[in-house]
């Protein structure tokens, strides 16, 4: 990447009838945001102008034909939508779903061509976006399919103090127990640890694993998945040198601030991780799709149809999603730089003290 | 009750190897506690003296033979244990389980005889207490059996701003879906509403019902219990005049502070309700067993074996459990007083305006 060029962020508008435009425009109303990134909004200049007027916002933007033309001075918008697209605030409309998908596809294409460095997504409506090209429960699965090259994504919810990953995601509750297998947990824990290292610069991450059943199964009285699946995986990975702990009863874990002792927490299912996470984050949480080459973040809220047009949406989570994506991008760049010319290994096995590297000795002897 | 007598609180010591004695003694170190209650501790004076010394606490107590002798001036202790009982701090011992049970049985007996007005329990170890007389997952089920007279208990977790009840409690996660039936939900919601009225003085309580599946099942994409069971129950009870709302997706519910709009929240299962509750309460939560004649509260923590003897246990939750029990007792007394001599009903059906009570008219006409 050209060093003079700022990080170029592709932002998808999400469902144009949701609060996406409001949080995007509010975020870039502050011109200081442009000091460390060049934002490119994939969406509809018409919709952006409509929301700007309706909400009385001052955010300036330019219309550009492609991301490489994006200005450093203001938000750039690429039109991805039908000219007839009509914003109907708060309405669940197939046309809005099509507009959300069109923006996403264009952003993915531009990412593949290197025109943008990372992707931040505004919320979509999971029903109206479904089509022949989009038959996924959400962004995570879509990006895994389009940009994963066979790799699997891991959903991490994070704020300044806490990172929660999910072993299972969008599954009916009754199917969760059967989905929790040893293979799944090993894979999730390894990918979580890899992301904590690569994306957050934590060399030896400490991961807490929550239990599936109440009271961690109470020694088998309340379910045996802890004894049969979770505990053996933790022992196995610990033997291999990972710092993995648990399984912890989920109810008391966050209440006793246990999360502060770990770099990451793996929850067994959606609500187990997200309900306490959101209770603690109170609107400042960010969703990060780890495990893929592409860095993608999003705010932790949805389209919030009931709130659209009222000027009541809080842009904090969206702004934090931008910051987070940039932080992770920089961390990866640094990591790549560090690894580029590694120190040559001096010796391979440490045996005893005689093996010490003797710097006081002239090696030409 | 003799009006001059203070409310007499029976306190069970729980597992003597846990942090029970520490939180009890710390609570009654403050003599102001005695201004509004007479505390009777069912346990072991020997253990109490041991912890007082070990932890360097100043709490005074008297040994009494029965609750009616309890002093207004200090904590009274009734010996319910074998003289050979040895405290082994933090150890899971059958003898300690037997001591916990003995205290509980004596307190229940005294409650039945009217010697104490309510019960506050310190935490037990669910494994060591099991015996022929105790084969329950916890206090709630034990008290339901001993003092329920066929009525069912409802577990409510509460703090100043939030009351969470559980539709299912100590169940393996994989059995939760099958346990959520219409009958169960109707019963739990009705009992929750009754308790909010009787115990908290809320005439028309507003109850939020959480969903079972992530995203409230996303219109059936992620499970259909919402559509088949929960939604119909809400509609049914609403038609009958209850203020019941939902089902709400559990993950965002607490994060968007939705709980502040309701008098109570019904969670579908243990961790769904307790994980966010404890995350928000941070040690000041109280467990209240509603639905029975006896009022019983407890702190929201366990025996915390790892913490015993370190003088690090926080008594806030236990102290709040005492306050809460007293508040509920007074509320019930007041409710009983109010209902004692109800106003005679003036008419039974309101038909139209001609039916108004005409106070301006001489009824002798």
XYZ file of C-alpha atoms in Angstrom:
730
model
C 0.000 0.000 0.000
C 1.167 3.485 -0.917
C 2.328 4.965 2.397
C 0.846 8.360 1.651
C -2.563 6.888 1.052
C -4.878 6.687 4.049
C -6.672 3.458 4.863
C -9.602 3.237 2.470
C -12.746 1.991 4.184
C -15.607 0.536 2.204
C -18.899 1.150 3.978
C -22.061 -0.597 2.826
C -25.287 1.301 3.467
C -27.231 -1.757 4.642
C -30.994 -1.526 4.408
C -31.748 2.021 3.197
C -34.992 2.008 5.216
C -33.087 1.326 8.470
C -30.920 3.585 10.622
C -27.786 2.904 8.521
C -27.666 6.290 6.796
C -28.294 8.108 10.068
C -25.362 6.506 11.902
C -23.061 6.824 8.867
C -23.848 10.496 8.263
C -23.623 11.314 11.976
C -20.227 9.617 12.185
C -18.747 11.594 9.278
C -20.278 14.861 10.366
C -17.116 15.035 12.477
C -14.398 15.925 9.979
C -11.684 14.586 12.248
C -12.732 11.121 11.098
C -11.100 11.934 7.750
C -7.706 12.377 9.337
C -7.051 8.679 9.498
C -9.234 7.117 6.822
C -10.795 7.664 3.434
C -14.426 6.514 3.646
C -16.236 5.183 0.589
C -19.951 4.616 1.010
C -21.544 1.992 -1.219
C -25.199 2.951 -1.492
C -27.375 5.623 -2.968
C -26.422 9.320 -3.139
C -30.149 10.054 -3.395
C -30.912 8.229 -0.149
C -27.950 9.898 1.555
C -29.198 13.332 0.490
C -32.710 12.473 1.642
C -31.593 11.432 5.124
C -29.226 14.375 5.399
C -32.110 16.746 4.749
C -34.713 14.903 6.830
C -32.428 14.683 9.852
C -30.927 18.150 9.435
C -27.337 16.866 9.283
C -24.385 18.756 7.785
C -22.299 15.862 6.472
C -20.788 16.747 3.117
C -20.210 14.042 0.503
C -19.076 13.675 -3.120
C -20.422 11.242 -5.641
C -17.659 9.160 -7.223
C -17.684 6.476 -9.890
C -15.192 4.221 -8.192
C -13.287 3.878 -4.945
C -9.926 4.884 -6.397
C -11.309 8.374 -7.025
C -12.331 8.803 -3.392
C -11.435 12.148 -1.900
C -9.416 12.600 1.299
C -11.490 15.633 2.147
C -14.965 14.213 2.541
C -17.156 11.136 2.431
C -17.400 9.632 -1.060
C -20.537 7.854 -2.230
C -20.726 5.293 -5.025
C -24.170 4.740 -6.452
C -24.996 1.024 -6.418
C -28.768 1.329 -6.642
C -31.556 1.672 -9.095
C -32.353 5.342 -9.721
C -35.954 4.656 -8.815
C -35.080 3.459 -5.317
C -37.458 5.136 -2.902
C -36.633 5.418 0.780
C -39.568 4.347 2.919
C -38.365 4.947 6.422
C -38.854 1.935 8.673
C -40.537 -0.222 6.019
C -39.541 -3.793 5.230
C -39.402 -3.654 1.390
C -37.909 -6.078 -1.151
C -36.528 -3.126 -3.148
C -34.582 -2.016 -0.078
C -33.257 -5.551 0.349
C -32.081 -5.534 -3.283
C -30.377 -2.173 -2.707
C -28.596 -3.543 0.384
C -27.348 -6.548 -1.572
C -26.198 -4.450 -4.543
C -24.015 -2.324 -2.257
C -22.553 -5.391 -0.612
C -21.687 -7.032 -3.928
C -19.998 -3.924 -5.253
C -17.964 -3.538 -2.075
C -16.860 -7.178 -2.240
C -15.817 -6.723 -5.871
C -13.858 -3.570 -5.062
C -12.192 -5.310 -2.115
C -11.129 -8.155 -4.380
C -9.637 -5.643 -6.794
C -7.758 -3.877 -4.024
C -9.695 -0.626 -4.305
C -10.672 -0.689 -0.602
C -8.736 -2.074 2.375
C -11.539 -3.221 4.642
C -15.301 -3.330 4.960
C -17.665 -1.857 7.569
C -21.285 -2.867 7.109
C -24.434 -1.048 8.211
C -27.280 -3.369 9.266
C -29.372 -5.274 6.737
C -32.867 -6.709 7.053
C -32.339 -10.449 6.983
C -35.643 -11.111 5.301
C -35.796 -8.632 2.440
C -32.193 -9.230 1.364
C -32.748 -12.928 0.599
C -32.429 -13.721 -3.104
C -30.676 -16.122 -5.454
C -27.404 -14.378 -4.632
C -28.028 -14.040 -0.926
C -29.324 -17.023 0.982
C -27.430 -16.604 4.236
C -28.536 -15.790 7.788
C -26.289 -12.717 7.766
C -23.218 -10.823 6.627
C -20.771 -13.220 8.309
C -21.856 -16.243 6.305
C -22.110 -14.225 3.085
C -18.542 -12.930 3.396
C -17.272 -16.379 4.340
C -18.784 -17.648 1.089
C -17.609 -14.769 -1.114
C -14.202 -14.017 0.356
C -13.362 -16.996 2.561
C -11.430 -19.152 0.043
C -12.619 -22.141 2.023
C -11.700 -20.630 5.400
C -14.247 -20.257 8.148
C -15.240 -17.033 9.796
C -15.516 -16.509 13.542
C -17.922 -13.932 14.931
C -16.336 -11.859 17.707
C -18.289 -9.290 19.684
C -15.987 -6.784 21.276
C -15.605 -3.560 23.153
C -12.622 -1.990 24.867
C -12.490 -4.583 27.645
C -14.111 -7.708 26.361
C -14.029 -10.037 23.361
C -16.720 -12.707 23.109
C -16.709 -15.315 20.344
C -19.519 -17.756 19.622
C -19.101 -21.521 19.202
C -22.517 -21.667 17.490
C -24.371 -18.737 15.995
C -27.735 -18.522 14.289
C -29.156 -21.849 15.437
C -32.476 -22.749 17.079
C -31.803 -23.294 20.793
C -32.905 -26.929 20.652
C -30.155 -27.724 18.106
C -27.301 -26.186 20.089
C -26.367 -29.195 22.216
C -25.946 -31.509 19.201
C -23.845 -28.910 17.389
C -21.305 -28.649 20.210
C -18.771 -31.295 19.149
C -15.104 -31.679 20.025
C -14.095 -30.865 16.436
C -16.142 -27.684 16.455
C -14.741 -26.467 19.757
C -11.137 -27.204 18.833
C -11.593 -25.351 15.563
C -13.265 -22.342 17.205
C -10.743 -22.060 20.019
C -7.803 -22.305 17.627
C -9.241 -19.680 15.321
C -10.087 -17.438 18.264
C -6.514 -17.728 19.547
C -5.111 -17.043 16.080
C -7.212 -13.921 15.736
C -6.256 -12.651 19.194
C -2.630 -12.990 18.135
C -2.852 -11.679 14.586
C -5.540 -9.019 15.013
C -4.927 -7.863 18.564
C -1.235 -8.544 19.047
C -1.670 -10.831 22.045
C 1.146 -13.354 21.856
C -0.189 -15.972 24.244
C -3.906 -15.285 24.515
C -5.828 -16.584 27.528
C -9.239 -17.902 26.520
C -12.143 -18.654 28.881
C -14.661 -21.239 27.712
C -18.218 -21.019 29.049
C -20.231 -24.108 29.910
C -23.287 -25.216 27.968
C -25.503 -26.122 30.926
C -26.502 -24.138 34.026
C -23.887 -24.295 36.811
C -21.463 -25.889 34.323
C -23.649 -29.017 34.486
C -23.150 -29.366 38.255
C -20.938 -32.467 37.852
C -23.388 -34.111 35.490
C -26.589 -33.399 37.447
C -27.640 -30.814 34.861
C -26.246 -32.245 31.626
C -23.047 -34.017 30.668
C -21.702 -32.062 27.667
C -19.178 -30.397 29.970
C -17.712 -33.748 31.039
C -17.949 -35.442 27.654
C -17.054 -32.669 25.236
C -15.928 -29.356 26.650
C -13.589 -30.468 29.439
C -11.667 -32.973 27.264
C -11.143 -30.312 24.574
C -9.773 -27.886 27.136
C -7.410 -30.534 28.492
C -6.303 -31.514 25.012
C -5.539 -27.945 23.932
C -3.875 -27.137 27.238
C -1.562 -30.092 26.701
C -0.721 -28.604 23.318
C 0.299 -25.320 24.898
C -2.815 -23.209 24.505
C -3.959 -21.128 27.493
C -7.556 -22.327 27.652
C -9.628 -22.334 30.846
C -13.066 -23.430 31.990
C -15.730 -24.485 31.454
C -17.181 -21.663 33.540
C -20.826 -21.391 34.587
C -22.136 -18.644 32.324
C -24.487 -16.991 34.803
C -21.899 -15.857 37.311
C -19.008 -15.370 34.901
C -19.694 -11.794 33.875
C -21.301 -10.841 37.183
C -18.079 -11.522 39.037
C -16.083 -9.663 36.384
C -14.253 -12.836 35.500
C -13.879 -11.674 31.888
C -11.235 -9.176 32.995
C -8.822 -12.084 33.554
C -8.973 -13.276 29.957
C -8.192 -12.011 26.477
C -11.258 -13.700 25.057
C -14.394 -15.578 26.116
C -15.881 -18.380 24.014
C -19.650 -18.710 24.539
C -21.439 -21.878 23.483
C -24.399 -20.173 21.805
C -25.770 -16.869 20.588
C -27.778 -15.495 23.518
C -25.363 -16.851 26.140
C -22.609 -14.672 24.757
C -24.545 -11.757 23.372
C -27.043 -11.059 26.153
C -24.402 -10.370 28.827
C -22.072 -8.757 26.268
C -24.696 -6.265 25.165
C -25.841 -5.693 28.744
C -22.282 -4.683 29.599
C -21.480 -2.769 26.391
C -24.638 -0.689 26.314
C -24.452 0.309 22.672
C -20.695 0.606 22.238
C -20.097 -2.971 21.115
C -18.720 -3.965 17.734
C -19.115 -7.145 15.711
C -15.864 -8.301 14.069
C -15.720 -11.113 11.521
C -12.423 -12.824 12.310
C -10.718 -15.655 10.465
C -10.906 -14.235 6.931
C -8.411 -12.210 4.917
C -10.900 -9.379 4.698
C -11.394 -7.312 7.843
C -15.071 -6.615 8.386
C -16.722 -4.931 11.319
C -20.260 -3.729 11.995
C -22.167 -2.033 14.787
C -23.872 -4.356 17.276
C -27.373 -3.086 16.504
C -29.866 -3.888 13.744
C -31.887 -1.795 11.304
C -34.016 -0.486 14.199
C -36.970 0.226 11.900
C -38.929 1.736 14.783
C -36.323 4.457 15.226
C -35.822 5.578 11.620
C -36.269 9.268 10.845
C -36.536 10.328 14.480
C -32.951 11.523 14.794
C -32.638 9.331 17.893
C -30.169 6.729 16.627
C -26.832 6.705 18.442
C -23.846 6.437 16.113
C -21.331 5.369 18.820
C -21.343 1.703 17.884
C -20.910 2.480 14.177
C -18.080 4.909 14.886
C -16.404 2.318 17.087
C -16.804 -0.222 14.271
C -14.760 2.111 12.045
C -12.070 2.612 14.708
C -11.895 -1.115 15.400
C -11.494 -2.034 11.754
C -8.668 0.477 11.412
C -6.949 -0.774 14.564
C -7.085 -4.361 13.363
C -5.836 -3.373 9.904
C -2.850 -1.550 11.393
C -2.148 -4.441 13.760
C -2.075 -6.891 10.853
C 0.224 -4.608 8.846
C 2.604 -4.334 11.788
C 2.506 -8.087 12.366
C 3.325 -8.644 8.701
C 6.192 -6.173 8.913
C 7.588 -7.824 12.037
C 7.443 -11.264 10.481
C 8.944 -10.166 7.177
C 12.570 -10.529 8.272
C 12.515 -12.733 11.343
C 15.644 -13.127 13.473
C 17.456 -16.278 12.516
C 16.951 -18.871 15.209
C 20.127 -19.278 17.273
C 19.406 -22.807 18.393
C 16.415 -25.073 18.309
C 16.205 -26.818 21.651
C 17.036 -25.348 24.962
C 18.759 -28.110 26.833
C 20.718 -26.732 29.758
C 22.550 -23.607 30.789
C 25.642 -24.493 28.816
C 23.472 -23.899 25.808
C 23.176 -20.159 26.527
C 24.014 -17.768 23.791
C 27.420 -16.445 24.826
C 27.470 -12.822 23.791
C 30.621 -12.111 25.805
C 32.588 -14.413 23.623
C 34.195 -13.597 20.350
C 32.428 -15.848 17.890
C 35.358 -15.730 15.477
C 37.403 -17.788 17.932
C -48.099 -10.387 65.172
C -47.477 -8.376 68.290
C -46.983 -4.829 67.051
C -44.157 -4.132 69.440
C -42.191 -7.124 68.217
C -39.746 -6.556 65.367
C -39.794 -8.788 62.315
C -38.031 -12.007 63.306
C -35.739 -13.265 60.571
C -34.597 -16.856 60.484
C -31.193 -17.114 58.854
C -29.768 -20.504 57.892
C -25.985 -20.751 57.918
C -25.757 -22.735 54.649
C -22.598 -24.738 54.164
C -20.356 -23.943 57.154
C -17.270 -24.369 54.946
C -18.500 -21.659 52.530
C -18.616 -17.886 52.849
C -21.986 -17.942 54.641
C -20.664 -17.075 58.111
C -18.492 -14.324 56.720
C -21.340 -12.495 54.982
C -23.712 -13.031 57.933
C -21.243 -11.782 60.532
C -20.197 -8.831 58.378
C -23.843 -7.848 57.885
C -24.632 -7.820 61.610
C -21.415 -6.104 62.554
C -23.451 -2.991 61.788
C -25.751 -2.646 64.799
C -28.200 -0.521 62.873
C -29.420 -3.742 61.282
C -31.053 -4.557 64.634
C -33.268 -1.504 64.478
C -35.705 -3.117 62.138
C -35.332 -6.836 62.651
C -34.502 -9.545 65.158
C -32.072 -11.953 63.499
C -31.972 -15.615 64.498
C -29.150 -17.637 63.010
C -29.699 -21.380 62.627
C -26.271 -22.926 62.636
C -23.370 -23.547 64.948
C -22.223 -21.074 67.635
C -18.847 -22.816 67.492
C -18.485 -22.162 63.771
C -19.664 -18.574 64.226
C -17.041 -17.986 66.919
C -14.379 -19.609 64.755
C -15.078 -17.370 61.764
C -15.395 -14.286 63.956
C -11.928 -14.916 65.301
C -10.308 -15.990 62.024
C -11.657 -12.980 60.154
C -11.126 -10.513 63.000
C -14.791 -9.445 63.084
C -16.533 -7.777 66.029
C -20.063 -9.102 65.616
C -21.563 -9.958 68.996
C -24.022 -12.832 69.334
C -25.930 -14.743 72.006
C -26.667 -18.434 72.027
C -30.380 -19.140 72.485
C -32.365 -22.351 72.730
C -35.241 -21.203 70.584
C -36.279 -18.307 68.403
C -38.812 -16.903 70.845
C -35.957 -16.098 73.244
C -34.117 -14.067 70.602
C -32.753 -10.767 71.816
C -33.478 -7.409 70.201
C -29.975 -6.262 71.033
C -27.800 -8.656 69.086
C -27.663 -11.597 66.726
C -29.005 -14.802 68.297
C -27.620 -18.201 67.342
C -29.444 -21.525 67.712
C -27.218 -24.563 67.660
C -28.497 -27.062 65.086
C -25.284 -29.029 64.626
C -23.352 -31.881 66.050
C -20.893 -30.639 68.689
C -18.099 -32.368 66.778
C -18.699 -30.339 63.617
C -15.360 -29.115 62.371
C -15.086 -26.172 60.029
C -12.776 -26.960 57.115
C -12.682 -23.757 55.179
C -13.404 -24.247 51.485
C -13.729 -28.051 51.703
C -16.612 -30.019 50.240
C -17.503 -32.313 53.178
C -20.550 -34.498 53.844
C -20.539 -33.381 57.508
C -20.885 -29.788 56.372
C -23.759 -30.782 54.090
C -25.489 -32.460 57.041
C -24.973 -29.321 59.128
C -26.499 -27.179 56.369
C -29.528 -29.428 56.177
C -30.012 -29.544 59.962
C -30.181 -25.750 60.092
C -32.651 -25.634 57.249
C -34.944 -28.216 58.842
C -34.960 -26.433 62.179
C -35.745 -23.105 60.507
C -38.614 -24.658 58.561
C -40.013 -26.172 61.752
C -39.770 -22.859 63.592
C -41.425 -21.072 60.686
C -44.297 -23.531 60.775
C -44.707 -22.903 64.473
C -44.727 -19.141 63.974
C -41.462 -18.519 65.834
C -39.891 -16.721 62.847
C -41.568 -14.559 60.192
C -39.402 -15.230 57.178
C -36.293 -17.074 56.047
C -33.025 -15.843 54.548
C -30.674 -18.616 53.451
C -26.900 -18.571 53.100
C -25.562 -20.704 50.215
C -25.405 -24.492 50.406
C -23.243 -26.937 48.496
C -25.682 -28.791 46.267
C -23.676 -31.994 46.378
C -22.865 -32.505 50.033
C -26.372 -31.622 51.246
C -28.026 -34.482 49.302
C -29.496 -37.120 51.621
C -32.714 -39.015 52.206
C -34.293 -35.786 53.429
C -32.805 -33.566 50.779
C -32.925 -34.703 47.176
C -33.556 -31.372 45.464
C -31.450 -29.248 43.128
C -31.658 -26.359 45.580
C -33.428 -24.394 48.309
C -36.318 -23.365 46.057
C -37.472 -26.909 45.380
C -36.895 -27.969 48.997
C -39.066 -25.167 50.369
C -41.724 -25.831 47.752
C -41.861 -29.391 49.009
C -41.773 -28.571 52.735
C -43.856 -25.417 52.874
C -45.636 -25.229 49.529
C -48.907 -27.003 50.420
C -49.095 -28.045 46.788
C -48.331 -24.558 45.482
C -45.437 -23.938 43.120
C -42.547 -21.617 43.743
C -41.232 -19.086 41.245
C -37.595 -18.033 41.349
C -37.202 -14.270 40.969
C -33.799 -12.612 40.738
C -34.019 -8.974 41.642
C -32.216 -5.781 42.383
C -33.465 -2.229 42.753
C -34.317 -1.827 39.080
C -34.944 -5.261 37.695
C -36.883 -8.436 38.446
C -36.150 -11.509 36.346
C -38.146 -14.737 36.738
C -37.283 -18.044 35.089
C -39.721 -20.183 33.094
C -37.373 -23.159 33.523
C -34.625 -23.479 36.101
C -32.126 -26.220 36.752
C -32.473 -28.113 33.474
C -29.861 -29.312 30.967
C -29.912 -26.902 28.023
C -30.965 -29.590 25.578
C -34.190 -30.204 27.544
C -35.284 -26.576 27.674
C -37.171 -26.393 24.385
C -39.393 -29.377 25.225
C -40.134 -27.975 28.687
C -41.477 -24.682 27.323
C -45.174 -25.492 26.966
C -48.191 -23.198 26.873
C -49.376 -24.501 30.245
C -46.000 -23.808 31.839
C -45.788 -20.270 30.483
C -49.346 -19.368 31.469
C -48.689 -20.666 34.967
C -45.359 -18.820 35.319
C -46.670 -15.525 33.957
C -49.731 -15.640 36.203
C -47.652 -16.402 39.270
C -45.146 -13.728 38.367
C -47.958 -11.180 37.996
C -49.497 -12.271 41.296
C -46.194 -11.851 43.089
C -45.553 -8.427 41.553
C -48.935 -7.368 42.910
C -48.824 -9.022 46.325
C -45.126 -8.687 47.125
C -44.245 -5.458 45.366
C -47.533 -3.563 45.385
C -47.741 -3.159 41.598
C -51.421 -3.214 40.753
C -51.182 -3.849 37.024
C -47.714 -5.271 36.465
C -46.169 -5.085 32.978
C -44.288 -8.272 32.148
C -41.791 -8.718 29.291
C -41.356 -12.247 27.953
C -38.036 -13.157 26.331
C -37.839 -15.398 23.288
C -36.339 -18.878 23.347
C -34.365 -18.668 20.100
C -31.825 -16.113 18.874
C -33.447 -13.032 17.281
C -36.819 -14.227 18.627
C -36.643 -17.028 16.030
C -36.442 -14.530 13.129
C -39.972 -15.349 11.925
C -39.336 -19.068 12.092
C -35.914 -19.137 10.400
C -34.228 -19.901 13.743
C -36.830 -22.017 15.521
C -40.618 -21.931 15.800
C -41.333 -22.034 19.538
C -42.026 -18.308 19.448
C -44.758 -18.715 16.856
C -46.192 -21.944 18.200
C -45.991 -21.472 21.962
C -44.859 -18.114 23.285
C -46.749 -15.722 21.023
C -50.128 -17.497 21.441
C -49.732 -17.446 25.243
C -49.014 -13.716 25.197
C -52.069 -13.086 23.024
C -54.225 -15.274 25.208
C -53.215 -13.573 28.441
C -53.427 -10.115 26.882
C -57.007 -10.883 25.884
C -57.651 -11.776 29.521
C -56.400 -8.396 30.673
C -52.798 -9.113 31.623
C -50.130 -6.662 30.516
C -47.766 -9.135 28.852
C -45.394 -8.189 26.028
C -42.904 -9.882 23.749
C -41.381 -12.246 22.902
C -38.256 -10.111 22.837
C -34.891 -11.215 21.443
C -32.843 -11.823 24.578
C -29.509 -10.548 23.282
C -30.484 -6.943 22.712
C -33.125 -6.682 25.432
C -30.889 -5.708 28.339
C -28.351 -3.908 26.155
C -30.953 -1.404 25.045
C -32.174 -1.013 28.629
C -35.542 -2.361 27.646
C -36.015 -3.813 31.127
C -36.629 -0.326 32.496
C -40.028 -0.306 30.761
C -41.302 -3.348 32.624
C -42.047 -4.458 36.169
C -40.721 -7.924 35.461
C -38.926 -9.963 32.804
C -39.635 -13.659 32.245
C -36.612 -15.497 30.829
C -37.069 -18.896 29.196
C -34.096 -20.574 30.875
C -31.478 -20.251 33.580
C -28.478 -18.665 31.860
C -30.593 -16.476 29.577
C -32.016 -14.680 32.588
C -29.169 -14.963 35.057
C -26.154 -14.117 32.907
C -27.361 -10.629 31.943
C -28.971 -10.131 35.372
C -25.737 -10.833 37.207
C -23.724 -8.840 34.680
C -25.929 -5.841 35.458
C -26.260 -6.387 39.232
C -22.575 -6.948 39.934
C -23.031 -8.605 43.286
C -26.032 -6.724 44.608
C -28.666 -9.130 43.295
C -31.060 -11.107 45.462
C -32.854 -14.368 44.843
C -36.490 -14.337 46.025
C -38.653 -17.467 46.141
C -42.087 -16.172 45.184
C -45.375 -18.036 45.101
C -45.248 -19.595 48.583
C -46.645 -18.425 51.913
C -43.156 -18.299 53.339
C -40.997 -15.397 52.237
C -37.486 -16.611 51.468
C -34.605 -14.674 50.016
C -30.918 -15.436 49.513
C -27.855 -13.734 48.108
C -27.164 -14.352 44.419
C -23.780 -15.977 45.033
C -22.761 -19.501 46.006
C -20.529 -20.953 48.720
C -17.449 -19.515 46.924
C -15.149 -22.142 48.441
C -12.118 -20.500 46.847
C -12.724 -17.317 48.819
C -13.304 -18.723 52.314
C -11.156 -17.389 55.143
C -9.593 -14.624 53.057
C -11.834 -11.861 54.380
C -12.594 -10.929 50.787
C -16.262 -11.903 50.599
C -18.606 -8.979 49.958
C -21.704 -9.033 52.166
C -23.752 -6.581 50.025
C -25.879 -9.222 48.388
C -26.624 -10.932 51.715
C -27.511 -7.623 53.360
C -29.785 -6.768 50.435
C -31.408 -10.195 50.813
C -32.329 -9.225 54.395
C -33.696 -5.834 53.333
C -35.652 -7.376 50.477
C -37.251 -10.014 52.681
C -38.322 -7.325 55.150
C -39.724 -5.100 52.391
C -41.762 -7.947 50.957
C -42.999 -8.938 54.425
C -44.183 -5.396 55.118
C -45.766 -5.119 51.697
C -47.748 -8.307 52.280
C -48.856 -7.107 55.724
C -50.038 -3.834 54.233
C -51.825 -5.599 51.400
C -53.569 -7.834 53.939
C -54.596 -4.803 55.979
C -55.945 -3.025 52.924
C -57.971 -6.033 51.875
C -59.306 -6.741 55.347
C -62.295 -4.392 55.134
C -62.827 -3.765 51.455
C -65.260 -1.115 50.294
C -68.576 -2.706 49.509
C -68.988 -2.896 45.752
C -71.496 -0.307 44.573
C -72.481 -2.164 41.424
C -71.201 -5.104 39.537
C -71.267 -4.279 35.848
C -70.536 -0.980 34.325
C -73.010 -0.688 31.512
C -73.380 2.917 30.444
C -73.232 6.393 31.895
C -76.707 6.187 33.399
C -75.189 3.639 35.712
C -72.890 6.178 37.402
C -72.953 6.410 41.127
C -74.877 9.591 41.769
C -73.387 11.105 44.849
C -75.233 14.382 44.341
C -78.544 12.665 44.809
C -80.263 11.902 48.043
C -80.421 8.137 48.086
C -83.393 8.172 50.439
C -85.567 9.561 47.640
